Short mmCIF file of C-alpha atoms in Angstrom, two decimals:
data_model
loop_
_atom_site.label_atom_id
_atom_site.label_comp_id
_atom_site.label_asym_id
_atom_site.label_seq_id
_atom_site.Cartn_x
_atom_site.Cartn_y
_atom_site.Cartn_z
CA UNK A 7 -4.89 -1.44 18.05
CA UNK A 8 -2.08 0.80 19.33
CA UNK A 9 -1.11 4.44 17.83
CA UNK A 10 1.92 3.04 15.82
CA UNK A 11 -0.18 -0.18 14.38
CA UNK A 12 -2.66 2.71 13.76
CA UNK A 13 -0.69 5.01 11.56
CA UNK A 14 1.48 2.21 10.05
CA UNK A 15 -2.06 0.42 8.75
CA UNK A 16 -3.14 3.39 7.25
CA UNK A 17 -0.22 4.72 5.73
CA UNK A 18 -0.50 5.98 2.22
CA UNK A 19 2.45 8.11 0.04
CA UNK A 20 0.85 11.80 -0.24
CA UNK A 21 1.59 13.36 -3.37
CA UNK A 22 0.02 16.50 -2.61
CA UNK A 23 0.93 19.23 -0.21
CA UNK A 24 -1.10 22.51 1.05
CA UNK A 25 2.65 24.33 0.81
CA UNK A 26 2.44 25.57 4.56
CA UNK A 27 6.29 24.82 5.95
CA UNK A 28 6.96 22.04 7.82
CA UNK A 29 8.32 23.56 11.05
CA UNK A 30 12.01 23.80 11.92
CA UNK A 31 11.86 22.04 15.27
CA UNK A 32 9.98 18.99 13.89
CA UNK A 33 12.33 18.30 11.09
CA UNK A 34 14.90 18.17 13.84
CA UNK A 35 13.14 16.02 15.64
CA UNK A 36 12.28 13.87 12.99
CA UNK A 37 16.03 13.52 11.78
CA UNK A 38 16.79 12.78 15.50
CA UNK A 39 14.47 9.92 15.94
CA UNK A 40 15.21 8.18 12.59
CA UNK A 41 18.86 8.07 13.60
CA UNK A 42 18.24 6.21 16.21
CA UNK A 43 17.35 2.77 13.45
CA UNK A 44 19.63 0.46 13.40
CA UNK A 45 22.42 -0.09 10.48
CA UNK A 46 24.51 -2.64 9.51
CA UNK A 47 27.23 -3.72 12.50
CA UNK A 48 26.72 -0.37 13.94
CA UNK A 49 28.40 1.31 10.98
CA UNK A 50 26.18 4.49 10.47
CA UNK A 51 27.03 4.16 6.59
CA UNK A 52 24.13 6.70 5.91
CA UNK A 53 24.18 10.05 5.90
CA UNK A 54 21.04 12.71 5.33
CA UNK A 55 21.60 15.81 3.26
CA UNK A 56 18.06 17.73 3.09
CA UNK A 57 16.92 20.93 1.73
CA UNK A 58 14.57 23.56 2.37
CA UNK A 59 15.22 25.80 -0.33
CA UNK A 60 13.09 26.32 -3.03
CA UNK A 61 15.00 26.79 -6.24
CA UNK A 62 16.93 23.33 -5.06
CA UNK A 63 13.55 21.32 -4.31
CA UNK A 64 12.32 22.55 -8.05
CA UNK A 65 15.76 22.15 -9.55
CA UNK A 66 15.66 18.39 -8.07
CA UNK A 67 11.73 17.38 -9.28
CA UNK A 68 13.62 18.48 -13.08
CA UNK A 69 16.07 16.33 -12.34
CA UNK A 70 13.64 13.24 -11.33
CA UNK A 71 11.65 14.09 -14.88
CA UNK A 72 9.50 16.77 -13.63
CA UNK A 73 7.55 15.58 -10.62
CA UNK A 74 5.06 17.90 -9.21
CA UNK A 75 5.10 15.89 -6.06
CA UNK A 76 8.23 16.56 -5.21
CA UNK A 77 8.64 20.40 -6.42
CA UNK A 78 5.67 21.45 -4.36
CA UNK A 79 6.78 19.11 -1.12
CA UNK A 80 8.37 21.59 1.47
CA UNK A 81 11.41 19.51 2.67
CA UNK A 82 13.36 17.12 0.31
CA UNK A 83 15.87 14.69 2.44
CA UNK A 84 18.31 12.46 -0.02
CA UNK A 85 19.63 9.69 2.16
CA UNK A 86 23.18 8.78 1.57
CA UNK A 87 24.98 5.71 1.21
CA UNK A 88 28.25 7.13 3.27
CA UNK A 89 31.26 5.15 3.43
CA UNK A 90 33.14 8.05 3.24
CA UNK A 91 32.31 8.33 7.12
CA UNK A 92 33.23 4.07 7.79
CA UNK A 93 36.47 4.82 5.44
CA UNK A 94 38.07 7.17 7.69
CA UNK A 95 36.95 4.92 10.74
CA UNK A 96 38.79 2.31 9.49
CA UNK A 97 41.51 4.50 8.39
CA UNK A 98 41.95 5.72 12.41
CA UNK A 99 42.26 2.30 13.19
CA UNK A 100 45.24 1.62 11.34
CA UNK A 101 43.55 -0.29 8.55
CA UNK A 102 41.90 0.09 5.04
CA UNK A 103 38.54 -0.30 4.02
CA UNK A 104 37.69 -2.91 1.38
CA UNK A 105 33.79 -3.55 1.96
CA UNK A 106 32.19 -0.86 -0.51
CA UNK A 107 34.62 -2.69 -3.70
CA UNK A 108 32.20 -6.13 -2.93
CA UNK A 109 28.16 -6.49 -3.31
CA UNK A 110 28.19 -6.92 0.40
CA UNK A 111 28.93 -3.40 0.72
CA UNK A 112 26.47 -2.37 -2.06
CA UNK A 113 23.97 -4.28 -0.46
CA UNK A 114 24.31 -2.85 3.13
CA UNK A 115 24.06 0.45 2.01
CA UNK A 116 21.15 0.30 -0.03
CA UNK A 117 19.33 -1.97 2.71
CA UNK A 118 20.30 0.62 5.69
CA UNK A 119 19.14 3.18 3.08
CA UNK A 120 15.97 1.58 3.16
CA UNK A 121 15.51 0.97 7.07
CA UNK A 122 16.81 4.76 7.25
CA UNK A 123 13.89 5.89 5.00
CA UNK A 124 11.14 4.00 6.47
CA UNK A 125 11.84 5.72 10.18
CA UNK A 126 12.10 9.24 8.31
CA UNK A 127 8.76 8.31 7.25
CA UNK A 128 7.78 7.06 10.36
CA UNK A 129 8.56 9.66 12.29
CA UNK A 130 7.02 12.47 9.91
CA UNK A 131 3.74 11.14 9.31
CA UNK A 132 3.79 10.51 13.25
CA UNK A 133 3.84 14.85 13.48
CA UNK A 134 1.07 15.22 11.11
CA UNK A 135 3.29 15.41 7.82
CA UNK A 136 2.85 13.39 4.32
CA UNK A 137 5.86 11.67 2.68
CA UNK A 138 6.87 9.78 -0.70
CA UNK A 139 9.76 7.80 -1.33
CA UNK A 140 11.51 9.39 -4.47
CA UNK A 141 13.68 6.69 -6.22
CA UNK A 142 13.86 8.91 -9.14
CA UNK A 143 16.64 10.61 -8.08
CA UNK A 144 18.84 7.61 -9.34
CA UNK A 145 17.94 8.12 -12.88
CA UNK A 146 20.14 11.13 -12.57
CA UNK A 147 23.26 10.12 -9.75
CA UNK A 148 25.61 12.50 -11.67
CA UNK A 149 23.72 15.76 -10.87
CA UNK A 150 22.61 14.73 -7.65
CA UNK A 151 26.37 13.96 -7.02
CA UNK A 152 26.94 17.29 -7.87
CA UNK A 153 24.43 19.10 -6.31
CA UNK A 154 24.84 17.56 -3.13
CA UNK A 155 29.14 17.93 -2.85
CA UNK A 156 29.22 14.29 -2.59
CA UNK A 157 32.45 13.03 -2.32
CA UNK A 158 33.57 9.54 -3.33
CA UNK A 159 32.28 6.20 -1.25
CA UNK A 160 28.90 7.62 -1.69
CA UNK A 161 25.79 7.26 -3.24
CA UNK A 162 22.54 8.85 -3.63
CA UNK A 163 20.52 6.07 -3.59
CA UNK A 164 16.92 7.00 -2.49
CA UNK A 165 15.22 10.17 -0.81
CA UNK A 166 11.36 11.17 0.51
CA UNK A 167 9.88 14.38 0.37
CA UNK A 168 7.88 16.00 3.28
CA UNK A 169 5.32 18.59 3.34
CA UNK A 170 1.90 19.03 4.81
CA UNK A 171 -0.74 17.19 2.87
CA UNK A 172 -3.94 18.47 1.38
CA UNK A 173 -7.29 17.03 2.80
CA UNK A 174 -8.34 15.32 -0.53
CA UNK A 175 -4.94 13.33 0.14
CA UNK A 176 -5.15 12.12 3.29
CA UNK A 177 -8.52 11.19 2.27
CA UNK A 178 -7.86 9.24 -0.49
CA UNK A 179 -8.53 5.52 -0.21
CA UNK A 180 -5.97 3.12 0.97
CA UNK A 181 -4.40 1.20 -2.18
CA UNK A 182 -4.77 -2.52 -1.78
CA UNK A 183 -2.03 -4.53 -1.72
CA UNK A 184 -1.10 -8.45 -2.83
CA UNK A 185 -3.05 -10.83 -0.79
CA UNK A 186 -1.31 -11.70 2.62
CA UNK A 187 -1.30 -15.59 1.75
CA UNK A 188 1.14 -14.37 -1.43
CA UNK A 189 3.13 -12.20 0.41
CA UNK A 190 3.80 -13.53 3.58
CA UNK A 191 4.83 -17.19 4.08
CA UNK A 192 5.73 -19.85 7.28
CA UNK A 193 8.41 -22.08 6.40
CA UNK A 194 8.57 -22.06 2.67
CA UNK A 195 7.90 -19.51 -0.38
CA UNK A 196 4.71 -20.73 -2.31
CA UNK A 197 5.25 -20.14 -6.36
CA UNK A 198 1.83 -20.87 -7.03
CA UNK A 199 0.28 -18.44 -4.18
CA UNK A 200 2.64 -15.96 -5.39
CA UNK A 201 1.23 -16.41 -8.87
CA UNK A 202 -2.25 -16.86 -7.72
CA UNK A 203 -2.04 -13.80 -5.96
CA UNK A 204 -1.19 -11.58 -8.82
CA UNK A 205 -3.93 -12.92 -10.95
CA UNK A 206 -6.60 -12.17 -7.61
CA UNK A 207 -4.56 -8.79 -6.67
CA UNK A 208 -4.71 -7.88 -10.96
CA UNK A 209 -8.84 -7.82 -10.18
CA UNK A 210 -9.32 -6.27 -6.98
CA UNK A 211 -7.18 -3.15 -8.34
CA UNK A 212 -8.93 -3.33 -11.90
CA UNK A 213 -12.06 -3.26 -9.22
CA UNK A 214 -10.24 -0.76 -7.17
CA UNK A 215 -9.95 1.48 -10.32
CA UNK A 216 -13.51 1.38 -11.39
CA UNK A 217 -15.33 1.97 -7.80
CA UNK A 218 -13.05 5.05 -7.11
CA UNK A 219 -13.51 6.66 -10.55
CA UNK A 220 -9.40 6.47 -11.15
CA UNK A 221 -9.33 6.02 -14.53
CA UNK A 222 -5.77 7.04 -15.25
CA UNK A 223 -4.55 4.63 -12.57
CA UNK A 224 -2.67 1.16 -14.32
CA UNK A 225 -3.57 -1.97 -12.98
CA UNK A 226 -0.62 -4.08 -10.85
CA UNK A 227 0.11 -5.91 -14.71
CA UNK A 228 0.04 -3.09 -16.15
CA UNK A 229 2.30 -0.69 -14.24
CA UNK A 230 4.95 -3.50 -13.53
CA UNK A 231 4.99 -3.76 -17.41
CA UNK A 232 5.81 -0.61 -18.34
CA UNK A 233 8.49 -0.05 -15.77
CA UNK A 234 10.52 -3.52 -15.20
CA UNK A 235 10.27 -4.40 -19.29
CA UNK A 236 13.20 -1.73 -19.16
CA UNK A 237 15.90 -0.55 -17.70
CA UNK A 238 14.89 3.02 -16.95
CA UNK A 239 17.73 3.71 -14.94
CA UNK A 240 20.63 3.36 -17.23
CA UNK A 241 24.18 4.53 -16.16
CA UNK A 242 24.27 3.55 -12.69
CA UNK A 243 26.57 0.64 -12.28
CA UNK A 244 28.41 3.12 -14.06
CA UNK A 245 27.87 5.94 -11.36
CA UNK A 246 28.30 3.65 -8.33
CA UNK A 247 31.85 2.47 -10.26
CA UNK A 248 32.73 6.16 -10.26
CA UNK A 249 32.19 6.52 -6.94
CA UNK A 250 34.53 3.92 -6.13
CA UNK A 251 32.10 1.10 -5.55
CA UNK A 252 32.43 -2.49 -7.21
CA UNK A 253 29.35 -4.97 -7.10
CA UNK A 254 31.71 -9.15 -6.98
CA UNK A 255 32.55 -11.33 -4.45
CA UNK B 149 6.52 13.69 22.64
CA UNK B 150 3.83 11.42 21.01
CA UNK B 151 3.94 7.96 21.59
CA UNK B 152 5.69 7.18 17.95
CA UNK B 153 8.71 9.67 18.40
CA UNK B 154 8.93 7.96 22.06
CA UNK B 155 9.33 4.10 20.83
CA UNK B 156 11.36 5.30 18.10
CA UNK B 157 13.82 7.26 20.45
CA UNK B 158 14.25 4.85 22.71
CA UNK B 159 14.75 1.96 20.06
CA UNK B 160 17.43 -0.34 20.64
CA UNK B 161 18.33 -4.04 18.94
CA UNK B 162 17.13 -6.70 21.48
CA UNK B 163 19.29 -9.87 21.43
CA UNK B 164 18.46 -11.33 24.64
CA UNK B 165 14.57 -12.71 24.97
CA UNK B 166 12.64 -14.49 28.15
CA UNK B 167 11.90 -17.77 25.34
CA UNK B 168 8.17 -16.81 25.63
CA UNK B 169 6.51 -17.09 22.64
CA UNK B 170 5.31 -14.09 20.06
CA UNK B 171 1.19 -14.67 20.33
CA UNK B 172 0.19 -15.65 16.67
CA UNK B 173 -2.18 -13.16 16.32
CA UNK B 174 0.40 -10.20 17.09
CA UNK B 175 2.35 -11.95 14.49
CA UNK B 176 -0.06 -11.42 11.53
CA UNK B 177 -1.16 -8.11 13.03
CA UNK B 178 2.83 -7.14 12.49
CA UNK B 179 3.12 -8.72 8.85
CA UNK B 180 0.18 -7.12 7.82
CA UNK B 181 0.79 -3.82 9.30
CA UNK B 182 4.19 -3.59 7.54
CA UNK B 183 2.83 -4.53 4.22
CA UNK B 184 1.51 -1.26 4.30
CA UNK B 185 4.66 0.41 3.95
CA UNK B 186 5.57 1.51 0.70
CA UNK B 187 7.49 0.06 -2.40
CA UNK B 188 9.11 1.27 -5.77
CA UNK B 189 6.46 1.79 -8.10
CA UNK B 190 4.03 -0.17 -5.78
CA UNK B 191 6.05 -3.25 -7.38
CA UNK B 192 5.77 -4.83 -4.03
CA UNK B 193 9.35 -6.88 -5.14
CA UNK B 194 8.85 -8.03 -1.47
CA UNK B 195 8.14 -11.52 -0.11
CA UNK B 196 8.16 -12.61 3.52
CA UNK B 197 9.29 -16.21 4.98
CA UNK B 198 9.07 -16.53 8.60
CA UNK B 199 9.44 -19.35 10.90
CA UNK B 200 8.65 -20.45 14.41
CA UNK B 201 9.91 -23.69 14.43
CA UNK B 202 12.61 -24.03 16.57
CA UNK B 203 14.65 -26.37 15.07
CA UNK B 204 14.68 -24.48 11.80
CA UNK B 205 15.59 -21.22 14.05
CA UNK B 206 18.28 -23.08 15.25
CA UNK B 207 19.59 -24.29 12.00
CA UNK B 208 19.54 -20.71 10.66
CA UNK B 209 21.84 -19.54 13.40
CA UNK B 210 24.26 -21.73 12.72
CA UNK B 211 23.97 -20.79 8.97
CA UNK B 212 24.50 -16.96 10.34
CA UNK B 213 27.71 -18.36 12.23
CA UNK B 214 26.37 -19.49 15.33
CA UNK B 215 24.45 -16.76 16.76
CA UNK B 216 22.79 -17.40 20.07
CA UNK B 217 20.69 -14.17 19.57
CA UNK B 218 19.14 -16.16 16.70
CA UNK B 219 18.96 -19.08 17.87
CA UNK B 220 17.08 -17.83 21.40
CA UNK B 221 14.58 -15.63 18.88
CA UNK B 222 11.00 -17.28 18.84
CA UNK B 223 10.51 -15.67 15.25
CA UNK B 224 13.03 -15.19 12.25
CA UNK B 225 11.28 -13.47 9.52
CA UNK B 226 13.54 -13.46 6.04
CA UNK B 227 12.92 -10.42 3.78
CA UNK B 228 13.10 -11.52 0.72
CA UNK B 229 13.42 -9.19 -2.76
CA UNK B 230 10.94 -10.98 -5.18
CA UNK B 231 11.11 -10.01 -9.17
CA UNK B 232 9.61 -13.43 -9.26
CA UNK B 233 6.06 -12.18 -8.18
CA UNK B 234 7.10 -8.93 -11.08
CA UNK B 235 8.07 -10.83 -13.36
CA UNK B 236 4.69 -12.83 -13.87
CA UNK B 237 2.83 -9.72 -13.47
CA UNK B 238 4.87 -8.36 -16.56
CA UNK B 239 3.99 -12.10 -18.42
CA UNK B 240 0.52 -11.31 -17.96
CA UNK B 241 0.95 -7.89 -19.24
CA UNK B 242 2.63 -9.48 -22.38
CA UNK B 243 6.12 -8.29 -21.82
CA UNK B 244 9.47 -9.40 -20.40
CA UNK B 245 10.74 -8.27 -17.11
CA UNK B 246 14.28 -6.83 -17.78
CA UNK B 247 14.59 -5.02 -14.25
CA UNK B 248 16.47 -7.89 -12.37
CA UNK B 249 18.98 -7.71 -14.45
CA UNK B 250 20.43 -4.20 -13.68
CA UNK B 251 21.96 -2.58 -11.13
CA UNK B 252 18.51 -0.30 -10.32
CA UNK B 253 16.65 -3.41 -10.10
CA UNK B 254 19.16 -4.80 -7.10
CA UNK B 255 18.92 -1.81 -5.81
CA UNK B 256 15.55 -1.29 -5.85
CA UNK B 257 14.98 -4.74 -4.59
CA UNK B 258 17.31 -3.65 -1.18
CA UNK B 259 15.89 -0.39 -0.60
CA UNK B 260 12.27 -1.72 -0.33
CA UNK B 261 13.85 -4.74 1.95
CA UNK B 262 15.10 -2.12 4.49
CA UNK B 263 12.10 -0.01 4.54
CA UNK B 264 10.03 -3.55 5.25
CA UNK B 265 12.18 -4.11 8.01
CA UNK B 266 11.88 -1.25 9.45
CA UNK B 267 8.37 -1.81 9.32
CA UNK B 268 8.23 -5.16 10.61
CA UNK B 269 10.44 -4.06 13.92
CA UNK B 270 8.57 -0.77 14.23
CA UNK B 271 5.23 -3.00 14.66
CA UNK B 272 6.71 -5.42 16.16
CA UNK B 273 8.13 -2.90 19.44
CA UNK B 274 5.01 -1.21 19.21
CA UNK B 275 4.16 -4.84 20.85
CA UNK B 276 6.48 -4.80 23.13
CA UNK B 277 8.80 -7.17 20.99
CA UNK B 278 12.59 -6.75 20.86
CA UNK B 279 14.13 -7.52 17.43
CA UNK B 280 17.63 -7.34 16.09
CA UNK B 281 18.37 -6.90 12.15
CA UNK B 282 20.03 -9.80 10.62
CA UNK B 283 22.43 -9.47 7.68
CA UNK B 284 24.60 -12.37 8.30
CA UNK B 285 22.11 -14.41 6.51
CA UNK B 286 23.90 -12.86 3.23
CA UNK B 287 27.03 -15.54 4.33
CA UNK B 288 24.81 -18.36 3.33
CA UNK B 289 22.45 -17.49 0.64
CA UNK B 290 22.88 -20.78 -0.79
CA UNK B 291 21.68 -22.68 1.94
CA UNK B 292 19.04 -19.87 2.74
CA UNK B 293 17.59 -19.97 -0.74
CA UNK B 294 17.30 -23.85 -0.67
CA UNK B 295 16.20 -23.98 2.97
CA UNK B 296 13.16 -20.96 2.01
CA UNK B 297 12.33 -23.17 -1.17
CA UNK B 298 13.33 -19.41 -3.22
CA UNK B 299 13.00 -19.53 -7.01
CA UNK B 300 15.01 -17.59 -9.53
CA UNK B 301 14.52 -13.70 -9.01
CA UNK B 302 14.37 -14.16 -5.79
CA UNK B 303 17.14 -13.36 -2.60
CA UNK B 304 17.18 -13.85 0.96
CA UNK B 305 18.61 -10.59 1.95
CA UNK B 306 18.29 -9.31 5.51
CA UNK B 307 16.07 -10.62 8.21
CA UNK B 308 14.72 -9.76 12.07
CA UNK B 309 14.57 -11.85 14.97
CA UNK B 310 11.55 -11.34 17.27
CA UNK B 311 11.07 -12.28 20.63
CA UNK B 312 10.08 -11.08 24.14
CA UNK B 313 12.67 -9.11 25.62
CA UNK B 314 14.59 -9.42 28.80
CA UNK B 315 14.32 -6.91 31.53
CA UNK B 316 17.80 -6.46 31.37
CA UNK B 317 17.84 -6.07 27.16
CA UNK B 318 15.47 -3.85 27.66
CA UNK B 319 17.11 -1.53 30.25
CA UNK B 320 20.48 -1.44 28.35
CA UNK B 321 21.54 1.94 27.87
CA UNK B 322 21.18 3.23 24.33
CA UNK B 323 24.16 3.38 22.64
CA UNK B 324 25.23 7.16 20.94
CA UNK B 325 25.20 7.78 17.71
CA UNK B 326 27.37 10.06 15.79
CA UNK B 327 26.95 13.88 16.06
CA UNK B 328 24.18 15.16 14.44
CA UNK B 329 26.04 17.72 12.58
CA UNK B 330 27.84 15.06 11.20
CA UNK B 331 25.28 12.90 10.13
CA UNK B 332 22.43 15.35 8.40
CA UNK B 333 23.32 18.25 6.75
CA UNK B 334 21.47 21.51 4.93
CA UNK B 335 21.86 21.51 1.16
CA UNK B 336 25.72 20.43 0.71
CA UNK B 337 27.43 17.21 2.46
CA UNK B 338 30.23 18.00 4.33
CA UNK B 339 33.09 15.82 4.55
CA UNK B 340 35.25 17.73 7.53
CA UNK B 341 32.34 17.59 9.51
CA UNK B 342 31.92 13.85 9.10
CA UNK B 343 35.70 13.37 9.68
CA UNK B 344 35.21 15.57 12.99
CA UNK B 345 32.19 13.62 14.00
CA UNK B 346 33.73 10.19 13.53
CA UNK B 347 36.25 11.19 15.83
CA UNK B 348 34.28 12.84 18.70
CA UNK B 349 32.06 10.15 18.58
CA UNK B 350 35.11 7.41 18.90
CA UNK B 351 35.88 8.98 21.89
CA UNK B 352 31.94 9.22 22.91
CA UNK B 353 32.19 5.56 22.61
CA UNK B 354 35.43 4.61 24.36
CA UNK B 355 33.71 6.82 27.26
CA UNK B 356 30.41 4.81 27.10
CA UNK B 357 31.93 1.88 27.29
CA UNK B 358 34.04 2.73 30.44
CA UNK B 359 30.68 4.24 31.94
CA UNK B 360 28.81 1.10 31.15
CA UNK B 361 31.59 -1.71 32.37
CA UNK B 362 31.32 -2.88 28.95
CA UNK B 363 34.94 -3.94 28.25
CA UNK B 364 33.77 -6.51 25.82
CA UNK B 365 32.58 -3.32 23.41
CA UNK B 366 34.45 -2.34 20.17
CA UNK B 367 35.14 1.49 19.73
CA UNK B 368 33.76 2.67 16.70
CA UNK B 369 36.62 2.76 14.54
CA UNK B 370 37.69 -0.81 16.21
CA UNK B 371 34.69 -2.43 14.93
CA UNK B 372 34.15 -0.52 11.69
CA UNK B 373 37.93 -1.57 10.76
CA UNK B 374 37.37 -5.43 12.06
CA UNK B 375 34.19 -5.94 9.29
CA UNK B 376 35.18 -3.39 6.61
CA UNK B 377 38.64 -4.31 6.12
CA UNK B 378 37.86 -7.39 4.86
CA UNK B 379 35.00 -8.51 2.00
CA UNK B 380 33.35 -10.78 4.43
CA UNK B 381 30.34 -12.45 3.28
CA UNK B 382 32.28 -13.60 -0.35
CA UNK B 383 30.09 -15.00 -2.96
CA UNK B 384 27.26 -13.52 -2.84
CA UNK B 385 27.71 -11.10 -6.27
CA UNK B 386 28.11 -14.60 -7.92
CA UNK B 387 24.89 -16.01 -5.65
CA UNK B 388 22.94 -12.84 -6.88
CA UNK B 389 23.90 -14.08 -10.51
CA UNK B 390 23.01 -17.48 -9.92
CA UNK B 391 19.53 -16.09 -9.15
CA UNK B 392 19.25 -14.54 -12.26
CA UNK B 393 19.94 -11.47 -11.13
CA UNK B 394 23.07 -8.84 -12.57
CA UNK B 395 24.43 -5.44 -11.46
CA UNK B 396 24.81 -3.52 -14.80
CA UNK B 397 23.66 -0.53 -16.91
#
């Protein structure tokens, strides 16, 4: 097993930090390397705005709905949807830009967003750092908006904080995840092992629960309930409208 | 320079391979190593369907307009966003998934595609694969979804190729990206230094490609205008709908 298979099987989201600073030179580096993932035809329609400052990093766990997690992380990076940066591109070459007004353009955003956040990750749990991925910040896209001097053609659509986690964190143990033979497939998707696999998954973290004392952890059913029975992020076709984005064609 | 920040650096998409194959065991070692990376709310709203089977491969291209670098892969793995898997997990809770239908749930369902990817190609180098991101299944989710047996809740979004590379993919310069000053910034986005960057870096580009003998290469703003001036990969908002899923609230 190589170092990268290494850290990527053992890779768990760290909640808590010791609140030592994560030094200057690696969060360059680490913003350096993750640029280097690929996007979408080569359009680099992402776009990192992070923070260091205190006040901002507290200010932004209020505006997630209070998160410890992320107001005692020492870094806070918000990755950026930017077609602000492919609109004036297009704009030099004579032309207009039409892609962010379809759900193509939605959708390569948010995926890039995605591939961007993963080699942020990557890369700072590679120096010794621990990392979350905060969705949160789209239950509030108007603030962050704000807060950020985002102009329109962007979005805040997903960020990770960084810090340097505690011992009791890195040693926590590994959450299981669905079994491989649901999740993973050759050919054709299996309903039934997808179903199958929720019911065995449902037990081993109802097991999981019980032989780590976590008591206030919710089972897989449980936790899916309680968030995807809602909407909990109301307002943001709204917000990605106002920002000039259209999700048809 | 550890050896993470090193593959990372040097990453590049790989689009020519030798035709030998990806050893089976190396391919579960990647799927399971990337199904370790994290998702919303530990929803895991992510499904894999890969295939080795050549004719299949070869049908996909042609689905993604012909590609040869598809059709040469000896893996195509299709990331899939699953609120199918959710939405039984909320049944067996005793609720009703709503998520799918929303904008955060599409969203959602993208992000955690793009960090899997990432995930997948970050094993799969660590191999010594070469894989190239795939979006252009998104012009034929129809025949995708039928071809992947998907069921409602369920889209074929992105996807990698993975093969052994070349000697010459794998020695092919690295191609720039734009400044860093224009593509992170501290605290507040700024939109003159994005401007500035997009043009320094069209005329890092135009230079690369004279350096390189690469006449075939779109500047920057060339290719960014060719794809984003148009809505190119139509229907899929209403393909998304036919799935069950909407972009609202």
């Amino acid at each position: 097993m190589n170092h990268i298979i290494k850290q990527l099987s053992s890779r768990k989201s760290i909640r808590q930090f010791t609140g030592e600073n994560v030094k200057s030179e690696d969060l360059e580096l680490i913003i350096r390397t993750a640029q280097r993932c690929p996007t979408s035809i080569n359009g680099q329609q992402i776009s990192l705005v992070y923070t260091k400052d205190k006040a901002t990093i507290k200010k932004i766990a209020e505006l997630c709905g209070g998160q410890p997690q992320i107001a005692t992380s020492d870094v806070f990076i918000t990755i950026v949807v930017d077609f602000n940066r492919t609109a004036f591109a297009v704009e030099q070459a004579g032309e207009t830009q039409l892609i962010e007004k379809s759900a193509e353009g939605v959708l390569v955003g948010a995926v890039d967003a995605g591939i961007m956040l993963n080699a942020i990750q990557v890369a700072a749990e590679s120096l010794g750092y621990g990392t979350t991925a905060i969705g949160a910040i789209r239950s509030a896209p108007e603030s962050m908006i704000k807060l950020l001097g985002l102009p329109p053609q962007t979005f805040p659509i997903v960020a990770t904080t960084i810090g340097v986690p505690t011992k009791e964190a890195l040693e926590a143990p590994l959450k299981p995840r669905v079994p491989i033979n649901s999740f993973s497939f050759e050919d054709t998707y299996s309903d039934i092992k997808v179903k199958d696999g929720v019911i065995a998954y449902e037990k081993q973290m109802k097991q999981f629960r019980e032989d780590h004392n976590m008591d206030y952890l919710q089972s897989y059913c449980e936790q899916t309930a309680n968030y995807y029975k809602n909407i909990y992020s109301r307002k943001i076709a709204k917000n990605y409208k106002s920002q000039g984005f259209e999700f048809k064609d």
